[in-house]
XYZ file of C-alpha atoms in Angstrom:
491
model
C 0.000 0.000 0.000
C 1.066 3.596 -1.008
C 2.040 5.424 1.992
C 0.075 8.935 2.663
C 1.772 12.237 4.001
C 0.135 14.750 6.446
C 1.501 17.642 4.096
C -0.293 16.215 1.488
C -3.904 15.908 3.680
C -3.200 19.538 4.515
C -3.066 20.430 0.720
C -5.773 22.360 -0.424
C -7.689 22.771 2.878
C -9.321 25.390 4.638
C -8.949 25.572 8.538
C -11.405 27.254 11.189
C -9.085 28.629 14.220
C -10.430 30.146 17.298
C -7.474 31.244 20.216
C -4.999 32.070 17.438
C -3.643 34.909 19.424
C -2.914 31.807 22.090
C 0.480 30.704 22.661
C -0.914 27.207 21.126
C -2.647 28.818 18.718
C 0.202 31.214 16.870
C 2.737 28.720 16.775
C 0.029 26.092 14.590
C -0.450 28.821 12.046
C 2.951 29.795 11.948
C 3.467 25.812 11.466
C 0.797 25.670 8.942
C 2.200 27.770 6.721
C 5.567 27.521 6.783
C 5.074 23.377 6.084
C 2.522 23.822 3.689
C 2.204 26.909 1.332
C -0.714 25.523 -0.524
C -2.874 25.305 2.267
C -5.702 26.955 0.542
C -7.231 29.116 3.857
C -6.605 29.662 7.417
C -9.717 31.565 9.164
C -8.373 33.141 12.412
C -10.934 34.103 14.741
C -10.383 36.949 16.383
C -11.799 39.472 19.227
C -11.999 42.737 17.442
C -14.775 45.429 16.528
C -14.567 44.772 12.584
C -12.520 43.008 10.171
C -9.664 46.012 10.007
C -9.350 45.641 13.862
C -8.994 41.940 13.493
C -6.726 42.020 10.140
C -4.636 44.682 12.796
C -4.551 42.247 15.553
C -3.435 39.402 13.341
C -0.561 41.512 12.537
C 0.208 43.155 15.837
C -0.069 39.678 17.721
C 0.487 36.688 15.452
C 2.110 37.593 11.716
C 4.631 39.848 13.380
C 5.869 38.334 16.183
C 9.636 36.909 16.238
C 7.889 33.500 15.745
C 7.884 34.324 12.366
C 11.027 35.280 11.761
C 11.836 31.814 9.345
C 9.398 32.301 6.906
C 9.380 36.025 6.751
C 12.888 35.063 5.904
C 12.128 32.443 3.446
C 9.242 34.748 1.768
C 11.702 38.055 1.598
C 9.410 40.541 -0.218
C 6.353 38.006 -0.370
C 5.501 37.655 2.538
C 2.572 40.422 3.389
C 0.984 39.441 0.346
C 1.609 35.414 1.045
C -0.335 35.850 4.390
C -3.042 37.975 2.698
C -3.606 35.584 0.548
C -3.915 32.424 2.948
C -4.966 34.098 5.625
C -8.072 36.178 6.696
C -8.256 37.827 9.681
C -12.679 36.939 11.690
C -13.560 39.713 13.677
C -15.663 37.020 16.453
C -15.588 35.449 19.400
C -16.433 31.807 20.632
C -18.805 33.459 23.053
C -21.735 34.607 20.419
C -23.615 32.396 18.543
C -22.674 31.843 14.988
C -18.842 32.799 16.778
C -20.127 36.360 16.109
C -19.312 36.202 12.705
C -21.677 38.822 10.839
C -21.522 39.051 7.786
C -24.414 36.526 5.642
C -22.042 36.156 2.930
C -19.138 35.504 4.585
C -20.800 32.882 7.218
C -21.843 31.092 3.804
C -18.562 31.150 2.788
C -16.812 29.703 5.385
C -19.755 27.321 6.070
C -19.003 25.971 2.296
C -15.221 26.380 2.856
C -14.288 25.330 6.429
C -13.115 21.621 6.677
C -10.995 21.164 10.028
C -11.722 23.514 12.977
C -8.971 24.001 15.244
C -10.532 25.166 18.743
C -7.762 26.819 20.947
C -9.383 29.428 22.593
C -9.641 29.802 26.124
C -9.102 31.998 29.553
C -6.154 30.401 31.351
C -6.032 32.040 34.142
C -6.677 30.492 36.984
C -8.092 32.629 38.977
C -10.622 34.690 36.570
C -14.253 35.580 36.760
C -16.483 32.793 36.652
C -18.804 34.420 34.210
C -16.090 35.136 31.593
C -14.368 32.113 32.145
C -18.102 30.460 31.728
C -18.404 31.967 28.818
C -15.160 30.837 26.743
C -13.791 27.801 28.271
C -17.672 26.025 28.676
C -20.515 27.646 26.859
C -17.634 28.597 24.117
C -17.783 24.776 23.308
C -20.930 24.995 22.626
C -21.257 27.682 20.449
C -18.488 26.241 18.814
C -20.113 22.938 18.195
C -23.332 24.592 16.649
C -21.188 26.133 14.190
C -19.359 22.970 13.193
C -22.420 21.044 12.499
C -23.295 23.802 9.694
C -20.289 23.265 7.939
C -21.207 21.533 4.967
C -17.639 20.119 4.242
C -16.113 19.306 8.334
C -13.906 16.528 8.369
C -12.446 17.012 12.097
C -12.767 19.215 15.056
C -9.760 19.501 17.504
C -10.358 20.792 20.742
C -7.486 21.839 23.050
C -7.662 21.243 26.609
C -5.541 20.608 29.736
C -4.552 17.301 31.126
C -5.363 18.659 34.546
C -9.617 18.323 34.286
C -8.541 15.065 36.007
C -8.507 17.098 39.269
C -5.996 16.135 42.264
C -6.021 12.541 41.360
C -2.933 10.643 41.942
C -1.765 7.795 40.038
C -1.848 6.741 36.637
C -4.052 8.990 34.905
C -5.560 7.568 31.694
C -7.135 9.011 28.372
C -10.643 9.524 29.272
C -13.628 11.149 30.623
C -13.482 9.446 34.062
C -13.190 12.553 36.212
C -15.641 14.194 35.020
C -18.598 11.489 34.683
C -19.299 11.907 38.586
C -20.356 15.525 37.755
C -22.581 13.870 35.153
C -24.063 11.235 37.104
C -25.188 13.808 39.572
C -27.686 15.840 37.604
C -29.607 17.285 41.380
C -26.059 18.630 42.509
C -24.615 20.074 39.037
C -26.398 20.517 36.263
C -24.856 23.388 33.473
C -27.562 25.331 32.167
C -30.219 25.630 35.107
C -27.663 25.597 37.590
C -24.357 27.228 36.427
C -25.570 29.399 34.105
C -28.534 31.006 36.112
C -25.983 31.122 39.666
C -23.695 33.445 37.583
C -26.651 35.576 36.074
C -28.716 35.980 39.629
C -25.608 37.107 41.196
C -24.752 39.947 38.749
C -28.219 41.401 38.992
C -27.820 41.187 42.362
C -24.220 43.119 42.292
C -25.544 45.529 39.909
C -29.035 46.264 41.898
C -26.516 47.652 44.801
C -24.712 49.702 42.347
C -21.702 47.318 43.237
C -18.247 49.011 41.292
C -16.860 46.903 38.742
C -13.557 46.116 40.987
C -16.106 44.453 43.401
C -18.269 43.196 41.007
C -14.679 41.331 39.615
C -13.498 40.378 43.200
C -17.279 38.487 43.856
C -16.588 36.679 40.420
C -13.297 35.391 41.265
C -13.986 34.352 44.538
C -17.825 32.528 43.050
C -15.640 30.774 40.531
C -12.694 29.669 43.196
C -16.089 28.254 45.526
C -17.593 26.478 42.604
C -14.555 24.791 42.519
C -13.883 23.683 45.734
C -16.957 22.546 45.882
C -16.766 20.206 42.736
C -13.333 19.223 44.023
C -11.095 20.932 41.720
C -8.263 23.401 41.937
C -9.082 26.642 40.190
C -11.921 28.212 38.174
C -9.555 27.555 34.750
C -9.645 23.728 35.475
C -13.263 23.644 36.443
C -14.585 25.567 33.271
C -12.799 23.213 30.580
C -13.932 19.960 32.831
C -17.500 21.353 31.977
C -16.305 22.388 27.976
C -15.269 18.730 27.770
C -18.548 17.869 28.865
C -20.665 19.772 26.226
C -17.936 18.435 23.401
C -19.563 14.852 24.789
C -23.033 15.056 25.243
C -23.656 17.148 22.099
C -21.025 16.627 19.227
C -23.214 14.503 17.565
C -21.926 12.506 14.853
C -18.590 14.874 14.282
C -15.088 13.718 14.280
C -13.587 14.554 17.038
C -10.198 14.469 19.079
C -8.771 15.937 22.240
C -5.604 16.923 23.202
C -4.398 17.295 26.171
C -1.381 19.045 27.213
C 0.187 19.174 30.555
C 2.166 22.323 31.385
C 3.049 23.526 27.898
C 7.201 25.417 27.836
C 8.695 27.062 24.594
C 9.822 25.309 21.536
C 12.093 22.419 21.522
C 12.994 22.583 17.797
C 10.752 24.550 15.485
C 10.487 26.863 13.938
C 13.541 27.356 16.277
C 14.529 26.548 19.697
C 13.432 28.301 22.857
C 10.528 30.493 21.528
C 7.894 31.327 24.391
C 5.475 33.726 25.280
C 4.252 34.933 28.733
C 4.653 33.847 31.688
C 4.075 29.357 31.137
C 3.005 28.255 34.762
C 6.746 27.068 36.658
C 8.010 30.223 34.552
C 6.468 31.906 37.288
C 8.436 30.066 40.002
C 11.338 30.192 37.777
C 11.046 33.879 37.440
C 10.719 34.179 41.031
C 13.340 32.187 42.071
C 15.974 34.071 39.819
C 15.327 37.229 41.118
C 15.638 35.889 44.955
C 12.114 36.302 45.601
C 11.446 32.657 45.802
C 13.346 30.440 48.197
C 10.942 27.355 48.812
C 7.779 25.904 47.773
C 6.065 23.100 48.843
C 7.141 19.947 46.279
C 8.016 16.448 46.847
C 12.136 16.171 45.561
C 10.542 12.914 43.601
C 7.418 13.910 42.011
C 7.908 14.908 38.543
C 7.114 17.856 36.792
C 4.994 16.933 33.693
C 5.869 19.701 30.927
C 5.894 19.369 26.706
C 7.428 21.909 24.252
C 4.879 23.943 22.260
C 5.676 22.605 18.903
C 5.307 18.942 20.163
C 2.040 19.900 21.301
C 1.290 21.260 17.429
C 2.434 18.286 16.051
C 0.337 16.312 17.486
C -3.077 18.252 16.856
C -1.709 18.238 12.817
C -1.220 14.540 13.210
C -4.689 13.891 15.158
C -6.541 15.900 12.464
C -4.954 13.776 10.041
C -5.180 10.467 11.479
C -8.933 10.879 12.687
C -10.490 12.811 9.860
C -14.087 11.902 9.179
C -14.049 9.299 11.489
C -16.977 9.853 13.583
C -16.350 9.333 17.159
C -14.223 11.177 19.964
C -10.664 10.715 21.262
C -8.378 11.853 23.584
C -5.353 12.208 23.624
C -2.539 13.217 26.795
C 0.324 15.641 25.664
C 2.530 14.920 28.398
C 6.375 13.641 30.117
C 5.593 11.959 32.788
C 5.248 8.635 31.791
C 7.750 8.267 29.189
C 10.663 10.432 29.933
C 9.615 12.007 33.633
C 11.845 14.696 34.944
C 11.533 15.029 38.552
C 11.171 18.435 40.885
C 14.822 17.530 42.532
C 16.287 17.895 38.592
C 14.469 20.743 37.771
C 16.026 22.466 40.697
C 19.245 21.549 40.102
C 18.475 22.822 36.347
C 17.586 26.004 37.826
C 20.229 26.492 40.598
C 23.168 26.058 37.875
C 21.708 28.369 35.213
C 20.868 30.830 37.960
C 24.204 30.659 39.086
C 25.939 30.762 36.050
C 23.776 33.739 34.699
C 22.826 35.364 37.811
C 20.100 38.304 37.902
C 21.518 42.386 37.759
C 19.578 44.252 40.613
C 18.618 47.914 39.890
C 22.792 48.688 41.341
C 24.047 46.059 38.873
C 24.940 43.806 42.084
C 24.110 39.574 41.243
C 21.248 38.171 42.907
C 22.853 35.279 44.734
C 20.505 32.448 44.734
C 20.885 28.926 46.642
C 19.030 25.474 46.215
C 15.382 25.814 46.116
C 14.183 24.527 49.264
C 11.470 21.624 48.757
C 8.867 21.506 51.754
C 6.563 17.961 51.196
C 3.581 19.788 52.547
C 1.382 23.058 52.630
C 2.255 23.219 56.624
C 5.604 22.933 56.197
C 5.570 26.011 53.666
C 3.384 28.461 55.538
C 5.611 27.798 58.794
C 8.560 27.927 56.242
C 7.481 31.177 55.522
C 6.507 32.519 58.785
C 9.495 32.292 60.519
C 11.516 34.868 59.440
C 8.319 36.886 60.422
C 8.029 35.874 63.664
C 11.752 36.440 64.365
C 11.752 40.414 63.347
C 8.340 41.040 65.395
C 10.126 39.841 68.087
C 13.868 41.383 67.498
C 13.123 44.188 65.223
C 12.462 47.887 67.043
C 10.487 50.548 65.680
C 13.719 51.798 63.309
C 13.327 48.597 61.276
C 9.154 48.213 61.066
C 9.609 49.373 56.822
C 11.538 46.191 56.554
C 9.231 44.371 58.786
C 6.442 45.671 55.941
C 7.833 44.821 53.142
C 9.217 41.625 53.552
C 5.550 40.921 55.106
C 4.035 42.159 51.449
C 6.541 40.173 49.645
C 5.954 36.825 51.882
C 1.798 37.452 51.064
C 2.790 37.534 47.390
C 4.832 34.769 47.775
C 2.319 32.361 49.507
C -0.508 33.886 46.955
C 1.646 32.425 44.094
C 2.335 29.584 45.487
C -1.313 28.917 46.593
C -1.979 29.451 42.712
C 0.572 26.526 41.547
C -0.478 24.105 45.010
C -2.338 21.831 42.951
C 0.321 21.098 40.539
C 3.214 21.464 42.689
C 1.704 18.333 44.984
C 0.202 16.514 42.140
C 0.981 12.804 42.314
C -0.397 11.777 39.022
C 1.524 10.273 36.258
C -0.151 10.542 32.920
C -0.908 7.964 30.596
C -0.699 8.590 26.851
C -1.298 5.013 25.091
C -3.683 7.096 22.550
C -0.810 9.656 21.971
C 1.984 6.660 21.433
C -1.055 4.507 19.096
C -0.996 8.073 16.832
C 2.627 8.695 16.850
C 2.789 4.494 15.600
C -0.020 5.075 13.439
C 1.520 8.368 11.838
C 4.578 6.637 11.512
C 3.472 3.337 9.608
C 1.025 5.260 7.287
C 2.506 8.739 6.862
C 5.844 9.570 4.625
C 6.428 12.698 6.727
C 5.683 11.896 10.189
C 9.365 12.485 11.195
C 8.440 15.835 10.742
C 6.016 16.315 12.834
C 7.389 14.546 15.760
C 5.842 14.456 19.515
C 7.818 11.740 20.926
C 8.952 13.106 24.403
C 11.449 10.512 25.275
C 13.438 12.607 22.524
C 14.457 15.234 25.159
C 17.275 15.727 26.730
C 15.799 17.603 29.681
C 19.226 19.242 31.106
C 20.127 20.341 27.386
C 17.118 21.682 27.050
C 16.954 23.576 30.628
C 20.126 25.047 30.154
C 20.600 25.545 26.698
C 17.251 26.527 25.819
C 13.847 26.787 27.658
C 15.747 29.010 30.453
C 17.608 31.531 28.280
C 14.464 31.533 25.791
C 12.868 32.638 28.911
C 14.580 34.949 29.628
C 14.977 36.534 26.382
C 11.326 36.687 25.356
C 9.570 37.108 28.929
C 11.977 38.244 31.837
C 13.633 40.623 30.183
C 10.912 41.736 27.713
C 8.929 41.911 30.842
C 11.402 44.030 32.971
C 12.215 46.685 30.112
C 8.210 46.988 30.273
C 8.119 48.478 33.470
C 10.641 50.973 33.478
């Protein structure tokens, strides 16, 4: 049998993206086309008032970032016109029906047109209003869903999510909907649209009957979405929403193709379109970040456990290769994008990783003077941290006369920040759950059986070297595109 190749599936096709301004999301299109310049469309939706602002934030935050720096170069001259030609820029958003796209003729179009859609977009934070993150990460799903099932042409839908709607589990951690089908089984205690939806809606009228500012109206948000879930027993708002997106993409795809990937704790390019490209602050960034600068001197970690992370462009590679592989076969898959199983790196590594590069390239106060940093210190529970923490306090209440109460202050403000972070990350920093990914390693056989050109779109993780790429490229890509970037911001 004649063997296929992805570039050739991705020949003449037109792709839906939503979350292209995502970290995920830019470095697919940038994929896309540099791989395949015949392609025939990319649709990028976009949050913008009309096409011009959209076409502008294309430019602004996708086409011209450094990301693109290889096939601007390849291009030369062509490339404005290249990416005006295979790419057009949807002022939308997954929120609306119809993903806000207005125009008739243009909605035909791309309902004649669209053959893969490519859903990326969500709120990551962890911590953000329940009602917006409602509104992308879950009802989003939805909206995106209707949409697909107009498209006259759809082949596959890929949806992105995170490996962590599992929750705190620990253990192995397989490729399914487990976690989530207690929520479903208990229709009295959770149930989306009467209960969810209406909580979030009764509780802004409420807000905005007292005239409530719209700092307090955000604070009551937050702190609705962090109860909602505790109470469904998991970590942050972020998690919670996508467990309920994933839920939707179940009970109502219908008879579309569909596969989702999972990523665990996604960190800057291993290889392409070069090594070390990242955006934004990528979860342990923060704690990296923190650390550097001698902010951070312990968290609460087990030495052992491992830290479950996947470069960005493996992650692409394997939504190209799942599109491919799965295309209009109905059904659903999932699919974990992860380390842990086949090549885990554990916390005690990663802070060796970052004690020698922190060392070696130490960070320049405001004087010019090093920041001197020492090991990490590991603390195996929550307890252990806060008294960790409190200590120092303690001692300068006691010792500490009136003279020195500014230094009292401050390093109290800076141990709150410290403790807030860290309460951010506790889930993940004492997670005990190794991920399983026999779907991902069935694709990546699949791929490479069937597929002439699977090599290059590898997602193998037992390929990394994880102190080469610490050292030699996810740190100093850090600090290149973030820390630095980051810093110059602010002065």
């Amino acid at each position: 049998m004649e063997l296929e190749s992805i570039l050739g599936y991705l020949k003449n096709k037109t792709i839906l993206i939503t979350g292209a301004t995502g970290f995920v999301g830019k470095v697919l299109v940038e994929k896309i086309l540099r791989v395949q310049p015949d392609v025939k469309r990319l649709y990028l939706l976009l949050r913008a008032s009309d096409a011009n602002s959209a076409t502008q934030r294309m430019h602004n935050e996708i086409t011209g970032k450094e990301l693109f720096r290889v096939l601007r170069e390849k291009l030369g001259a062509d490339f404005d016109s290249f990416i005006l030609e295979k790419v057009v820029a949807l002022s939308g958003d997954v929120i609306f029906q119809d993903l806000g796209v207005k125009p008739v003729k243009l909605k035909e179009e791309m309902c004649n047109e669209v053959q893969i859609i490519l859903n990326s977009a969500a709120i990551t934070k962890f911590d953000e209003r329940y009602d917006v993150a409602l509104d992308v990460n879950t009802f989003g799903v939805l909206n995106m869903l209707d949409y697909a099932k107009k498209c006259l042409k759809l082949e596959m839908v890929v949806h992105v999510s995170t490996a962590y709607v599992c929750g705190e589990r620990a253990g192995l951690i397989l490729e399914d909907s487990s976690s989530m089908d207690e929520m479903a089984k208990k229709p009295s205690k959770f149930d989306l649209k009467s209960q969810e939806k209406k909580m979030v809606e009764s509780k802004l009228k409420e807000l905005q009957a007292q005239n409530a500012s719209e700092e307090v109206i955000t604070s009551a948000m937050k702190d609705l979405g962090t109860a909602r879930s505790k109470l469904y027993g998991w970590p942050n708002t972020y998690v919670l929403t996508k467990v309920m997106g994933e839920m939707y993409l179940g009970h109502a795809k219908g008879n579309l193709s569909v596969a989702i990937i999972r990523p665990t704790m996604i960190t800057s390019t291993y290889k392409e379109p070069f090594s070390g490209w990242i955006e934004g602050f990528r979860t342990y960034d923060t704690l990296i970040g923190g650390y550097w600068k001698g902010k951070l001197t312990g968290i609460p970690v087990d030495p052992m456990s491992v830290v479950d992370m996947i470069p960005v462009d493996m992650v692409v590679n394997s939504i190209i290769t799942a599109m491919v592989v799965n295309a209009n076969k109905s059904g659903k898959i999932i699919y974990h994008l992860g380390t842990s199983l086949r090549n885990p790196l554990t916390f005690s590594d990663f802070n060796n990783f970052m004690f020698q590069y922190c060392t070696k390239n130490p960070w320049l106060n405001n004087d010019g003077s090093p920041v001197k940093v020492g090991k990490l210190k590991m603390l195996r529970s929550m307890d252990t941290f806060h008294l960790y923490m409190q200590i120092p306090l303690q001692f300068m209440n006691k010792e500490f006369d009136q003279y020195f109460q500014d230094v009292y202050v401050n390093y109290n403000r800076k141990v709150k920040s410290v403790k807030r972070l860290v309460e951010l990350y506790r889930a993940y920093l004492l997670f005990k759950g190794i991920f399983d990914d026999t779907n991902a390693e069935e694709l990546r056989r699949i791929a490479s059986e069937n597929y002439t050109d699977a090599g290059n779109f590898n997602f193998d993780p037992k390929c990394i070297d994880w102190e080469d790429y610490y050292m030699h490229t996810h740190i100093p890509g850090f600090a290149k595109n973030v820390v630095i970037k980051h810093s110059q911001s602010r002065l």
